Backbone as JSON, one array per atom type, in Angstrom:
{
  "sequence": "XXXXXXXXXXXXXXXXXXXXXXXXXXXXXXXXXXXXXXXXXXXXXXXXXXXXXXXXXXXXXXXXXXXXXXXXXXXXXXXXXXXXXXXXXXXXXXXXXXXXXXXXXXXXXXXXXXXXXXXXXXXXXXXXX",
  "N": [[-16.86, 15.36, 5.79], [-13.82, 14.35, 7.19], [-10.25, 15.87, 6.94], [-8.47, 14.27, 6.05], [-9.98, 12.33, 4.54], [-11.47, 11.04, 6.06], [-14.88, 10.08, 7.52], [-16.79, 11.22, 10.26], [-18.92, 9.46, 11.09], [-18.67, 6.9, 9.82], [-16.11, 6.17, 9.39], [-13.36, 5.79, 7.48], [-12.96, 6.58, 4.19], [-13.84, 4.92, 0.92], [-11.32, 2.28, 0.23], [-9.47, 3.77, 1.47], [-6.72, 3.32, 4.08], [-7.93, 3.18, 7.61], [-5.99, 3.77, 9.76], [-4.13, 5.26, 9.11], [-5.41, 7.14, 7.22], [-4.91, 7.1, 4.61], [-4.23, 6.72, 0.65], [-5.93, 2.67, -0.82], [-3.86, 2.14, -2.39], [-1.22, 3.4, -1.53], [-0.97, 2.44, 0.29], [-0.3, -0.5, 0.13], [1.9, -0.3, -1.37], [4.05, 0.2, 0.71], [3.78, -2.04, 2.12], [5.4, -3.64, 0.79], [8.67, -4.99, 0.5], [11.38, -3.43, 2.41], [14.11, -1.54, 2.39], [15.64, -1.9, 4.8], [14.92, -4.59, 5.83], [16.9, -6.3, 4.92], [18.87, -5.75, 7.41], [17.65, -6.29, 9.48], [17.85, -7.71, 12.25], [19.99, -6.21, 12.9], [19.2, -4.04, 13.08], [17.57, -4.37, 15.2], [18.55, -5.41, 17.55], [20.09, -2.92, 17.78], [18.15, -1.12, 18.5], [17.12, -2.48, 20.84], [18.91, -1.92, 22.52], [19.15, 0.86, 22.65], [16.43, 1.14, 24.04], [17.58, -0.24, 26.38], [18.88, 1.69, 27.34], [17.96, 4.01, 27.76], [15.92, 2.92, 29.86], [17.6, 2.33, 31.94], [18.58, 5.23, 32.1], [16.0, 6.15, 32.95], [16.06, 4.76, 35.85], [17.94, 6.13, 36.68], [16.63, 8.72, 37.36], [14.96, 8.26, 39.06], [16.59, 7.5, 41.24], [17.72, 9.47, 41.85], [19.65, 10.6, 40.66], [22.84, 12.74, 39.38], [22.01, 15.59, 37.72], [23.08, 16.33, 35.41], [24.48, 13.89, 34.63], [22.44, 12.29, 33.94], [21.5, 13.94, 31.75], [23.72, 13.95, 29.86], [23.79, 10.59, 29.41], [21.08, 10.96, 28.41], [21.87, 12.65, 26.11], [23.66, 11.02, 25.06], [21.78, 8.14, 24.07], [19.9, 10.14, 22.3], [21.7, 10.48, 20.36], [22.0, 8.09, 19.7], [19.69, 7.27, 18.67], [19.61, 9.0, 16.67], [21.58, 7.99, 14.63], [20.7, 5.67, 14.16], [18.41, 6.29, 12.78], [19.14, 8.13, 10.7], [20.6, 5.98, 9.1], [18.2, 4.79, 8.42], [17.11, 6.24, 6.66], [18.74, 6.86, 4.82], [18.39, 4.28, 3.2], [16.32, 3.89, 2.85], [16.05, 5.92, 1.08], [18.15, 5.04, -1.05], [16.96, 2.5, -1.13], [13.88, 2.81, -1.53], [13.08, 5.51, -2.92], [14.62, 4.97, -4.99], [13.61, 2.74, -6.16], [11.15, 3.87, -6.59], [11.79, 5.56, -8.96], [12.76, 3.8, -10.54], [10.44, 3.02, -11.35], [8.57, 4.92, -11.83], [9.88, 5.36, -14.33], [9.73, 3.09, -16.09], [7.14, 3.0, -16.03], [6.13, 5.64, -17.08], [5.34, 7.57, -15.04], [5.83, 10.04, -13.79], [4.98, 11.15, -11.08], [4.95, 9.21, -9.19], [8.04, 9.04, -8.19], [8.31, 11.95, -7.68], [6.37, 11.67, -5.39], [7.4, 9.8, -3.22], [9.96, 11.36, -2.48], [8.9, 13.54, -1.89], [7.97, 12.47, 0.02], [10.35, 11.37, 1.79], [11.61, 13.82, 2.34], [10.14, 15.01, 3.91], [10.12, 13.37, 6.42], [12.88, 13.98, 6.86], [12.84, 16.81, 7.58], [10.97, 16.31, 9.79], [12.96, 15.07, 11.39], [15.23, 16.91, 11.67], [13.97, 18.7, 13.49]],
  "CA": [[-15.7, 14.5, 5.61], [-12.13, 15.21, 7.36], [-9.48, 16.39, 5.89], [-7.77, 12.75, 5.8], [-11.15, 11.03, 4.03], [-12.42, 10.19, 7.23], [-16.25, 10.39, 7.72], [-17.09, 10.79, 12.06], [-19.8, 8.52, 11.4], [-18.07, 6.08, 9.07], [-14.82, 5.85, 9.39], [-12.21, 6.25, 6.16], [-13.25, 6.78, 2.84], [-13.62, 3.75, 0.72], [-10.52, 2.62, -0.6], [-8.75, 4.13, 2.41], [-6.79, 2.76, 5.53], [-8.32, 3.33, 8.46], [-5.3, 4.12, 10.83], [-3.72, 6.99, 8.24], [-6.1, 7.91, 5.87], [-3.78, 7.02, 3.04], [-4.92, 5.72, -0.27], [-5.38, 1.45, -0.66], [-2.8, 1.64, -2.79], [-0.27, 3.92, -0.96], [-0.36, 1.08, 1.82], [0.28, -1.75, 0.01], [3.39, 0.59, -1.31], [4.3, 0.74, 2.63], [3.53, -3.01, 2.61], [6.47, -4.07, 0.28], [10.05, -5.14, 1.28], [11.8, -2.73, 2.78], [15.56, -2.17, 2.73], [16.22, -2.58, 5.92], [14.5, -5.76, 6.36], [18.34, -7.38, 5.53], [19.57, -5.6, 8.56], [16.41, -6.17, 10.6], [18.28, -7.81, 13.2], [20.94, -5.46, 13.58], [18.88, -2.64, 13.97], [16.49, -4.2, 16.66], [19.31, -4.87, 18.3], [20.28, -1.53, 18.41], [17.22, -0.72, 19.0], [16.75, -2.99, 22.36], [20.16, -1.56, 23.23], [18.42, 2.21, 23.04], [15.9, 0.78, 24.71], [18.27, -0.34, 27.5], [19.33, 3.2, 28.03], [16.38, 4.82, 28.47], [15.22, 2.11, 31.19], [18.9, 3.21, 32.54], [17.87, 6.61, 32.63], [14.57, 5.96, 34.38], [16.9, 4.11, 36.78], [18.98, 7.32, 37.17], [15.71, 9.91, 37.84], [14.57, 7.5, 40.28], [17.64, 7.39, 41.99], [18.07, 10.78, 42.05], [21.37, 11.12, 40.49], [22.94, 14.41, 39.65], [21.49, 15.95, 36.73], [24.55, 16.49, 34.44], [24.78, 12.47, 34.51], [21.41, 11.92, 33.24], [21.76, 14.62, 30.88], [24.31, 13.21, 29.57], [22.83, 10.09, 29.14], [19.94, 11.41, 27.2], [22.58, 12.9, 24.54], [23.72, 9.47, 24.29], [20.73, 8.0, 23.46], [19.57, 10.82, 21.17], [23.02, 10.33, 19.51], [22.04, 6.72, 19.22], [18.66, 7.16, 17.82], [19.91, 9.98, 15.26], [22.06, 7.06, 13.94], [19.41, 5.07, 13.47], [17.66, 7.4, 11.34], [20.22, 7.97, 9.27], [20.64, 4.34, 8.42], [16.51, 4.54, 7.54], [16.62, 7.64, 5.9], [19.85, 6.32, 3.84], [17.79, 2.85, 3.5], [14.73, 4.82, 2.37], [16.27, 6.9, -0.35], [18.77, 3.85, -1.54], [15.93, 1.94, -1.82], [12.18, 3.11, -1.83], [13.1, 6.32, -3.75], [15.41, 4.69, -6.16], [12.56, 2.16, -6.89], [10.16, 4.39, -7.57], [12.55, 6.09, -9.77], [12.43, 2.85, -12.06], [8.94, 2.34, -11.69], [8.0, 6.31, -12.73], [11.02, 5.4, -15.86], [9.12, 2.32, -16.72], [5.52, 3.7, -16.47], [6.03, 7.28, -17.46], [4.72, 8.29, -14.62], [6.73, 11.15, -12.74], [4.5, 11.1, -10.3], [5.63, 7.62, -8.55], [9.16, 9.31, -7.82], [8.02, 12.95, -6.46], [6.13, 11.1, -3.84], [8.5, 9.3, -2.45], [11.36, 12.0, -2.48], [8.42, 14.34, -1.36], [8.16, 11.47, 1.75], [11.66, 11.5, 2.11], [11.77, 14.99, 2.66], [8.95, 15.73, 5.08], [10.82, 12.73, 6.68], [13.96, 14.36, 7.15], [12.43, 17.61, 8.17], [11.01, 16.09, 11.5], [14.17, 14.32, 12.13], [15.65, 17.75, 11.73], [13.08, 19.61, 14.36]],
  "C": [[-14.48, 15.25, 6.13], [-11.44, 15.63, 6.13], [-8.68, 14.73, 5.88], [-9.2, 11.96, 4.85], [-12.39, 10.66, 4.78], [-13.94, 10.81, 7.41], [-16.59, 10.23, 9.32], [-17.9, 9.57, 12.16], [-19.31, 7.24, 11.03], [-16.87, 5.71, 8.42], [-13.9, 6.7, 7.87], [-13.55, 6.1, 5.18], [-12.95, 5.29, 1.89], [-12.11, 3.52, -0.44], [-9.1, 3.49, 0.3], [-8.31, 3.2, 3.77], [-7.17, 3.81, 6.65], [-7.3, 4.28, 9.46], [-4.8, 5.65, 10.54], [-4.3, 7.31, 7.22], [-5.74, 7.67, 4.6], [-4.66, 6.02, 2.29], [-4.4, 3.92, 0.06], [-3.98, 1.44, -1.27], [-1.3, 2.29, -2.34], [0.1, 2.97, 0.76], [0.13, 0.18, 1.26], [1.67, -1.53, -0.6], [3.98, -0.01, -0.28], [4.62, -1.05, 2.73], [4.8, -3.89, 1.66], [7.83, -4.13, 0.58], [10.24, -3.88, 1.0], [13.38, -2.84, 2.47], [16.15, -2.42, 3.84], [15.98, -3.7, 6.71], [16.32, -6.93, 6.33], [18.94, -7.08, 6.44], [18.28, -5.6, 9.42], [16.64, -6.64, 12.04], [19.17, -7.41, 13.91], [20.65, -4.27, 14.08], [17.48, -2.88, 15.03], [17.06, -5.07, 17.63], [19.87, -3.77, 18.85], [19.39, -0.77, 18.99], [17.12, -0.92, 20.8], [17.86, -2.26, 23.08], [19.82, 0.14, 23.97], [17.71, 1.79, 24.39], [16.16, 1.11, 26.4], [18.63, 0.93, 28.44], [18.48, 3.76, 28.96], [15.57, 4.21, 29.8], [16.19, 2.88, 32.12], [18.53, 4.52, 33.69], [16.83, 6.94, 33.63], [15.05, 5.39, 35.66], [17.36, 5.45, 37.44], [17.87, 8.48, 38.03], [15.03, 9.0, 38.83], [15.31, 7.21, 41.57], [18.31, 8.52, 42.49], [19.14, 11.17, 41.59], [21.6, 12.51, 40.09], [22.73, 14.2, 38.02], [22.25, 15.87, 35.61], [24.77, 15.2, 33.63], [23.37, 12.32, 33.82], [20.91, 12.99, 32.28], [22.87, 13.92, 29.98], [24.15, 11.56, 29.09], [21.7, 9.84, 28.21], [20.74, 12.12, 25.93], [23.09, 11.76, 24.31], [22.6, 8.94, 23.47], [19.6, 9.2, 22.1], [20.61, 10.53, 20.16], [22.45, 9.06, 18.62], [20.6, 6.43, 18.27], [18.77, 8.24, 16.59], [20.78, 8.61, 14.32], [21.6, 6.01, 13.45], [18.2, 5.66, 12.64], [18.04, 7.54, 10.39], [20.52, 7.07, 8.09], [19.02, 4.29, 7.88], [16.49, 4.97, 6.72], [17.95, 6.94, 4.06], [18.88, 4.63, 3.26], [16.78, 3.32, 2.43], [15.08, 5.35, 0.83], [16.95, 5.64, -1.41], [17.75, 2.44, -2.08], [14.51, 2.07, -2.37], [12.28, 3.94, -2.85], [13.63, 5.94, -4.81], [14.41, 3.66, -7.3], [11.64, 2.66, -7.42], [10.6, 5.35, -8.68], [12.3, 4.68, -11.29], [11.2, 2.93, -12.4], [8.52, 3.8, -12.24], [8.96, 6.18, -14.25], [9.96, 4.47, -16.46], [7.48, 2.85, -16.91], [4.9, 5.01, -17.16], [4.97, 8.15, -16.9], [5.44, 9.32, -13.13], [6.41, 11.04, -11.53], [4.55, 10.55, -9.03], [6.97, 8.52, -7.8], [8.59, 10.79, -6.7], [7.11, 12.18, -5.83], [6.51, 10.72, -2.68], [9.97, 10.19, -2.05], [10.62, 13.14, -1.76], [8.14, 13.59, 0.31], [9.34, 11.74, 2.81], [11.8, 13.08, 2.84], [11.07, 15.74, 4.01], [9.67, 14.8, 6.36], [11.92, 13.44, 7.9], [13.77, 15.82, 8.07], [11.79, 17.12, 9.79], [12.05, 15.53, 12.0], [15.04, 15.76, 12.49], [14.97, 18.82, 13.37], [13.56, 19.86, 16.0]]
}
């Protein structure tokens, strides 16, 4: 058996998803509103707008432009996708962590909260990298 559950011959472990190994019930977690579903159209707008760049860019290294300029460029767009993180990560804690904050108060189970703040964290650390 992997280290995720997974069996070579037979996939996940029962009781596991398939794609990440994660327990059933740590998906259907995953599978509950989100907070940023009320801005869902503002940030895939911003998104397509990233998007836009980056085509941009591929525009620019195809075109040969001078390096500096498409450097430049790419700190935009990193700029623009750090700000969209932020807004998740703020999103994330404001809501997912704060919920499982009630739900470990109401169940008395600690457990519920360090998960999610231990998410958060590992989170923030690749955004950091």
């Amino acid at each position: 058996m992997g280290t995720n559950g997974n069996t070579p011959q037979n996939g996940p472990a029962p009781g596991q998803d398939r794609a990440a190994g994660r327990d059933a019930g740590t998906l259907v977690d995953e599978l509950r509103d989100h907070a940023y579903t009320a801005d869902k159209d503002a940030l895939l707008k911003r998104l397509s707008r990233i998007e836009g760049q980056v085509r941009g860019i591929a525009r620019m290294v195809d075109q040969e432009k001078y390096c500096i300029d498409i450097l430049t460029q790419i700190s935009a767009v990193t700029a623009a996708l750090h700000k969209v993180s932020l807004g998740l990560v703020e999103d994330h804690i404001g809501h997912c962590v704060v919920g499982a904050a009630r739900e470990a108060q109401d169940s008395g189970d600690p457990q519920l909260v360090t998960e999610k703040v231990q998410e958060a964290t590992a989170a923030i650390g690749r955004l950091l990298r």
